[in-house]
Tab-separated table of C-alpha atoms in Angstrom:
chain	number	residue	atom	x	y	z
A	1	SER	CA	196.987	65.037	76.562
A	2	TYR	CA	199.481	62.195	76.781
A	3	VAL	CA	203.162	63.162	76.658
A	4	LEU	CA	206.199	61.087	75.667
A	5	THR	CA	209.657	62.243	76.721
A	6	GLN	CA	212.880	61.140	75.050
A	7	PRO	CA	216.465	62.245	75.671
A	8	PRO	CA	217.564	64.625	72.904
A	9	SER	CA	220.738	62.684	72.239
A	10	VAL	CA	222.419	59.364	72.898
A	11	SER	CA	226.041	58.578	72.045
A	12	VAL	CA	227.663	55.188	71.768
A	13	ALA	CA	230.852	53.691	70.355
A	14	PRO	CA	230.675	51.201	67.498
A	15	GLY	CA	230.075	47.648	68.695
A	16	GLN	CA	228.557	48.796	71.979
A	17	THR	CA	224.907	48.776	73.050
A	18	ALA	CA	222.681	51.833	72.767
A	19	LYS	CA	219.587	52.282	74.920
A	20	ILE	CA	217.071	54.957	73.959
A	21	THR	CA	214.326	55.607	76.476
A	22	CYS	CA	210.777	56.895	76.111
A	23	GLU	CA	208.967	58.009	79.250
A	24	GLY	CA	205.224	58.341	79.664
A	25	ASN	CA	202.689	57.979	82.446
A	26	ASN	CA	202.001	54.239	82.884
A	27	ILE	CA	203.355	53.635	79.409
A	28	ARG	CA	203.385	49.906	80.101
A	29	SER	CA	199.618	49.947	79.496
A	30	LYS	CA	200.164	51.057	75.908
A	31	SER	CA	201.719	49.520	72.821
A	32	VAL	CA	204.914	51.362	71.945
A	33	HIS	CA	206.280	51.632	68.433
A	34	TRP	CA	209.737	52.871	67.396
A	35	TYR	CA	210.848	54.575	64.187
A	36	GLN	CA	214.287	55.265	62.753
A	37	GLN	CA	214.751	58.339	60.580
A	38	LYS	CA	217.917	59.099	58.673
A	39	PRO	CA	218.544	62.544	57.148
A	40	GLY	CA	216.419	63.194	54.097
A	41	GLN	CA	214.453	59.974	54.492
A	42	ALA	CA	211.002	59.035	55.725
A	43	PRO	CA	210.733	57.311	59.112
A	44	LEU	CA	211.120	53.523	59.168
A	45	LEU	CA	209.316	51.289	61.650
A	46	VAL	CA	211.948	49.250	63.528
A	47	VAL	CA	210.011	47.903	66.543
A	48	TYR	CA	206.257	47.644	67.089
A	49	ASP	CA	204.011	46.511	69.910
A	50	ASP	CA	206.811	47.066	72.427
A	51	ARG	CA	209.161	44.341	71.200
A	52	ASP	CA	208.258	42.939	67.769
A	53	ARG	CA	210.357	43.583	64.676
A	54	PRO	CA	209.037	44.068	61.142
A	55	SER	CA	210.436	41.841	58.457
A	56	GLY	CA	213.908	42.944	57.428
A	57	ILE	CA	214.838	44.679	60.670
A	58	PRO	CA	217.971	43.149	62.223
A	59	GLU	CA	217.731	41.254	65.496
A	60	ARG	CA	220.114	43.847	66.934
A	61	PHE	CA	217.035	46.043	67.409
A	62	SER	CA	214.874	45.121	70.387
A	63	GLY	CA	212.358	46.790	72.640
A	64	SER	CA	210.938	46.595	76.135
A	65	ASN	CA	208.223	48.359	78.077
A	66	SER	CA	207.764	48.502	81.828
A	67	GLY	CA	206.343	50.937	84.332
A	68	ASN	CA	206.713	54.446	82.973
A	69	THR	CA	209.575	53.714	80.558
A	70	ALA	CA	209.860	52.019	77.205
A	71	THR	CA	213.324	51.296	75.836
A	72	LEU	CA	214.728	50.688	72.381
A	73	THR	CA	217.970	48.713	72.573
A	74	ILE	CA	220.392	48.509	69.683
A	75	SER	CA	223.088	45.908	70.152
A	76	ARG	CA	226.448	45.888	68.376
A	77	VAL	CA	225.876	49.403	67.110
A	78	GLU	CA	227.083	50.206	63.606
A	79	ALA	CA	227.794	53.533	61.939
A	80	ALA	CA	224.713	52.977	59.756
A	81	ASP	CA	222.517	53.073	62.886
A	82	GLU	CA	223.217	56.782	63.338
A	83	ALA	CA	219.800	58.415	63.016
A	84	ASP	CA	216.931	60.027	64.888
A	85	TYR	CA	214.706	57.600	66.773
A	86	TYR	CA	211.088	58.335	67.672
A	87	CYS	CA	208.764	56.449	70.001
A	88	GLN	CA	205.011	56.489	69.391
A	89	VAL	CA	201.851	55.356	71.149
A	90	TRP	CA	198.144	55.797	70.482
A	91	ASP	CA	196.308	58.007	72.946
A	92	THR	CA	192.900	56.365	73.214
A	93	SER	CA	191.388	59.252	75.153
A	94	SER	CA	191.905	61.657	72.257
A	95	ASP	CA	192.024	58.984	69.523
A	96	HIS	CA	195.244	60.125	67.973
A	97	PRO	CA	198.911	59.126	67.899
A	98	VAL	CA	201.496	60.687	70.166
A	99	PHE	CA	205.169	60.881	69.254
A	100	GLY	CA	208.159	61.487	71.453
A	101	GLY	CA	210.373	64.418	70.571
A	102	GLY	CA	213.003	62.158	69.059
A	103	ALA	CA	216.472	61.094	70.176
A	104	LYS	CA	219.509	61.579	67.985
A	105	LEU	CA	221.814	58.560	68.111
A	106	THR	CA	225.432	59.441	67.448
A	107	VAL	CA	227.922	56.693	66.763
A	108	LEU	CA	231.279	57.915	68.017
B	1	GLN	CA	205.070	45.411	47.578
B	2	VAL	CA	203.163	47.776	49.809
B	3	GLN	CA	203.958	51.323	48.758
B	4	LEU	CA	202.796	54.899	49.214
B	5	VAL	CA	203.887	57.433	46.595
B	6	GLN	CA	203.334	61.122	47.255
B	7	SER	CA	203.059	64.041	44.892
B	8	GLY	CA	205.967	66.354	44.219
B	9	ALA	CA	207.312	69.409	45.973
B	10	GLU	CA	205.236	72.582	46.078
B	11	VAL	CA	206.022	76.256	46.531
B	12	LYS	CA	203.146	78.412	47.718
B	13	LYS	CA	202.562	81.992	48.787
B	14	PRO	CA	201.121	82.864	52.189
B	15	GLY	CA	197.334	82.599	52.176
B	16	ALA	CA	197.265	79.986	49.412
B	17	SER	CA	196.236	76.335	49.677
B	18	VAL	CA	198.139	73.155	48.940
B	19	LYS	CA	196.837	69.670	48.157
B	20	VAL	CA	199.168	66.705	48.579
B	21	SER	CA	198.327	63.279	47.207
B	22	CYS	CA	199.359	59.846	48.450
B	23	LYS	CA	198.795	56.904	46.089
B	24	ALA	CA	198.700	53.452	47.651
B	25	SER	CA	199.575	50.160	45.996
B	26	GLY	CA	200.244	46.578	47.001
B	27	TYR	CA	197.383	46.245	49.484
B	28	THR	CA	193.624	46.621	49.772
B	29	PHE	CA	193.266	50.344	50.264
B	30	THR	CA	189.951	50.266	52.097
B	31	ARG	CA	191.178	47.903	54.789
B	32	TYR	CA	193.423	50.544	56.296
B	33	GLY	CA	193.549	54.214	57.096
B	34	ILE	CA	195.973	56.958	56.217
B	35	ILE	CA	197.649	59.248	58.703
B	36	TRP	CA	199.168	62.583	57.752
B	37	LEU	CA	202.107	64.114	59.589
B	38	ARG	CA	204.544	66.891	58.930
B	39	GLN	CA	208.094	67.696	59.902
B	40	ALA	CA	209.361	71.259	59.915
B	41	PRO	CA	213.076	71.770	59.214
B	42	GLY	CA	215.123	70.361	62.094
B	43	GLN	CA	212.019	69.462	64.081
B	44	GLY	CA	210.175	66.317	65.139
B	45	LEU	CA	207.080	64.634	63.753
B	46	GLN	CA	203.760	66.450	64.106
B	47	TRP	CA	200.508	64.569	63.692
B	48	MET	CA	197.924	66.331	61.516
B	49	GLY	CA	195.092	63.841	61.316
B	50	TRP	CA	193.932	60.489	60.020
B	51	ILE	CA	191.256	59.208	57.678
B	52	SER	CA	189.663	55.787	57.404
B	53	ALA	CA	189.826	54.717	53.784
B	54	TYR	CA	186.838	52.455	54.400
B	55	SER	CA	184.365	54.925	55.839
B	56	GLY	CA	185.920	58.325	55.221
B	57	THR	CA	185.837	59.056	58.941
B	58	THR	CA	188.394	61.690	59.867
B	59	ASN	CA	190.028	62.947	63.040
B	60	TYR	CA	192.056	66.130	62.782
B	61	ALA	CA	194.534	67.569	65.246
B	62	GLN	CA	192.922	70.525	66.931
B	63	ILE	CA	195.660	72.866	65.743
B	64	PHE	CA	194.715	72.170	62.105
B	65	GLN	CA	190.981	71.652	62.595
B	66	ASP	CA	189.913	74.849	60.843
B	67	ARG	CA	192.048	74.624	57.734
B	68	VAL	CA	192.778	70.985	56.858
B	69	MET	CA	190.737	68.503	54.873
B	70	MET	CA	191.588	64.871	54.283
B	71	THR	CA	189.848	62.807	51.651
B	72	THR	CA	190.265	59.552	49.780
B	73	ASP	CA	189.430	58.329	46.292
B	74	THR	CA	188.908	54.580	46.574
B	75	SER	CA	188.696	54.182	42.788
B	76	THR	CA	192.374	55.177	42.509
B	77	SER	CA	193.533	54.173	46.022
B	78	THR	CA	194.664	57.715	46.640
B	79	ALA	CA	194.484	59.852	49.766
B	80	TYR	CA	194.603	63.624	49.732
B	81	MET	CA	195.472	66.262	52.301
B	82	GLU	CA	194.562	69.872	51.646
B	83	LEU	CA	195.859	72.639	53.890
B	84	ARG	CA	194.395	76.130	53.471
B	85	SER	CA	195.456	79.622	54.507
B	86	LEU	CA	199.125	78.742	54.451
B	87	ILE	CA	201.604	80.645	56.583
B	88	ILE	CA	205.404	80.691	56.535
B	89	ASP	CA	205.516	78.242	59.453
B	90	ASP	CA	203.696	75.639	57.355
B	91	THR	CA	206.949	75.086	55.492
B	92	ALA	CA	207.683	71.413	56.144
B	93	VAL	CA	207.939	67.941	54.692
B	94	TYR	CA	204.488	66.351	54.710
B	95	TYR	CA	204.208	62.581	55.068
B	96	CYS	CA	201.412	60.094	54.648
B	97	ALA	CA	201.600	56.686	56.328
B	98	ARG	CA	199.436	53.592	56.441
B	99	ALA	CA	197.476	53.142	59.654
B	100	TYR	CA	195.584	50.173	61.023
B	101	CYS	CA	192.099	51.665	61.251
B	102	SER	CA	188.592	50.358	61.636
B	103	SER	CA	185.782	52.352	60.106
B	104	THR	CA	185.825	54.724	63.065
B	105	SER	CA	189.228	54.646	64.776
B	106	CYS	CA	192.833	53.473	64.680
B	107	PRO	CA	193.514	52.294	68.252
B	108	GLY	CA	197.063	51.289	68.983
B	109	SER	CA	198.023	51.706	65.360
B	110	LYS	CA	201.595	51.521	64.152
B	111	PHE	CA	202.656	53.047	60.826
B	112	ASP	CA	204.433	50.392	58.826
B	113	THR	CA	204.550	52.071	55.427
B	114	TRP	CA	205.363	55.706	54.715
B	115	GLY	CA	205.322	57.888	51.666
B	116	GLN	CA	208.572	59.481	50.573
B	117	GLY	CA	207.485	62.902	51.827
B	118	THR	CA	206.443	66.082	50.041
B	119	LEU	CA	208.274	69.335	50.696
B	120	VAL	CA	205.918	72.276	50.892
B	121	THR	CA	207.619	75.650	50.964
B	122	VAL	CA	205.618	78.720	51.868
B	123	SER	CA	207.343	81.909	50.842
B	124	SER	CA	206.351	85.360	49.695
């Protein structure tokens, strides 16, 4: 089945740019969605269809997808962005969603 | 506003069953599907299955195939997930989320609305 690989952790100083990657075989052929999850809360969709943002999500959150890597970029990182971030695609061969293992963003 | 509200926390003994509900509001229930996931303490998200609220079509993760059942009640816009033969390792927060499904599948679906989660604790 399809596998998504994320780095376990990413660290960045406030005001800098964080890049969280999601690797999968020919992932560019799939629509990638990104979720933010803070402790004790349900996941929140922050980017969908590779690069679109739901209403209410700051423009600081952006996405890209090319080759075997999709990337969530958070510009001008704030302390409130500290959370776990999960990428997700739909595996059409098995007709179910696939999630990455999650990346913990630490704001230094 | 679009909202999913789940039932409250449960404590169960090994071998018992649990049924979690997920009540939808703010949208036409039958135009979407519901996905169920769980998250064990300190772990990532694990997909359990999805159900089309329009047709009742289900697709369960193989690991849960033999002991999970997902249903919907369109008269109350509520989805249910029942997990049987509970074991200690089923202790987790269970989430429902809205999925963009046809009557038979949810290709490419994102999950734009989530329930608040239901903690199920399995303990002897």
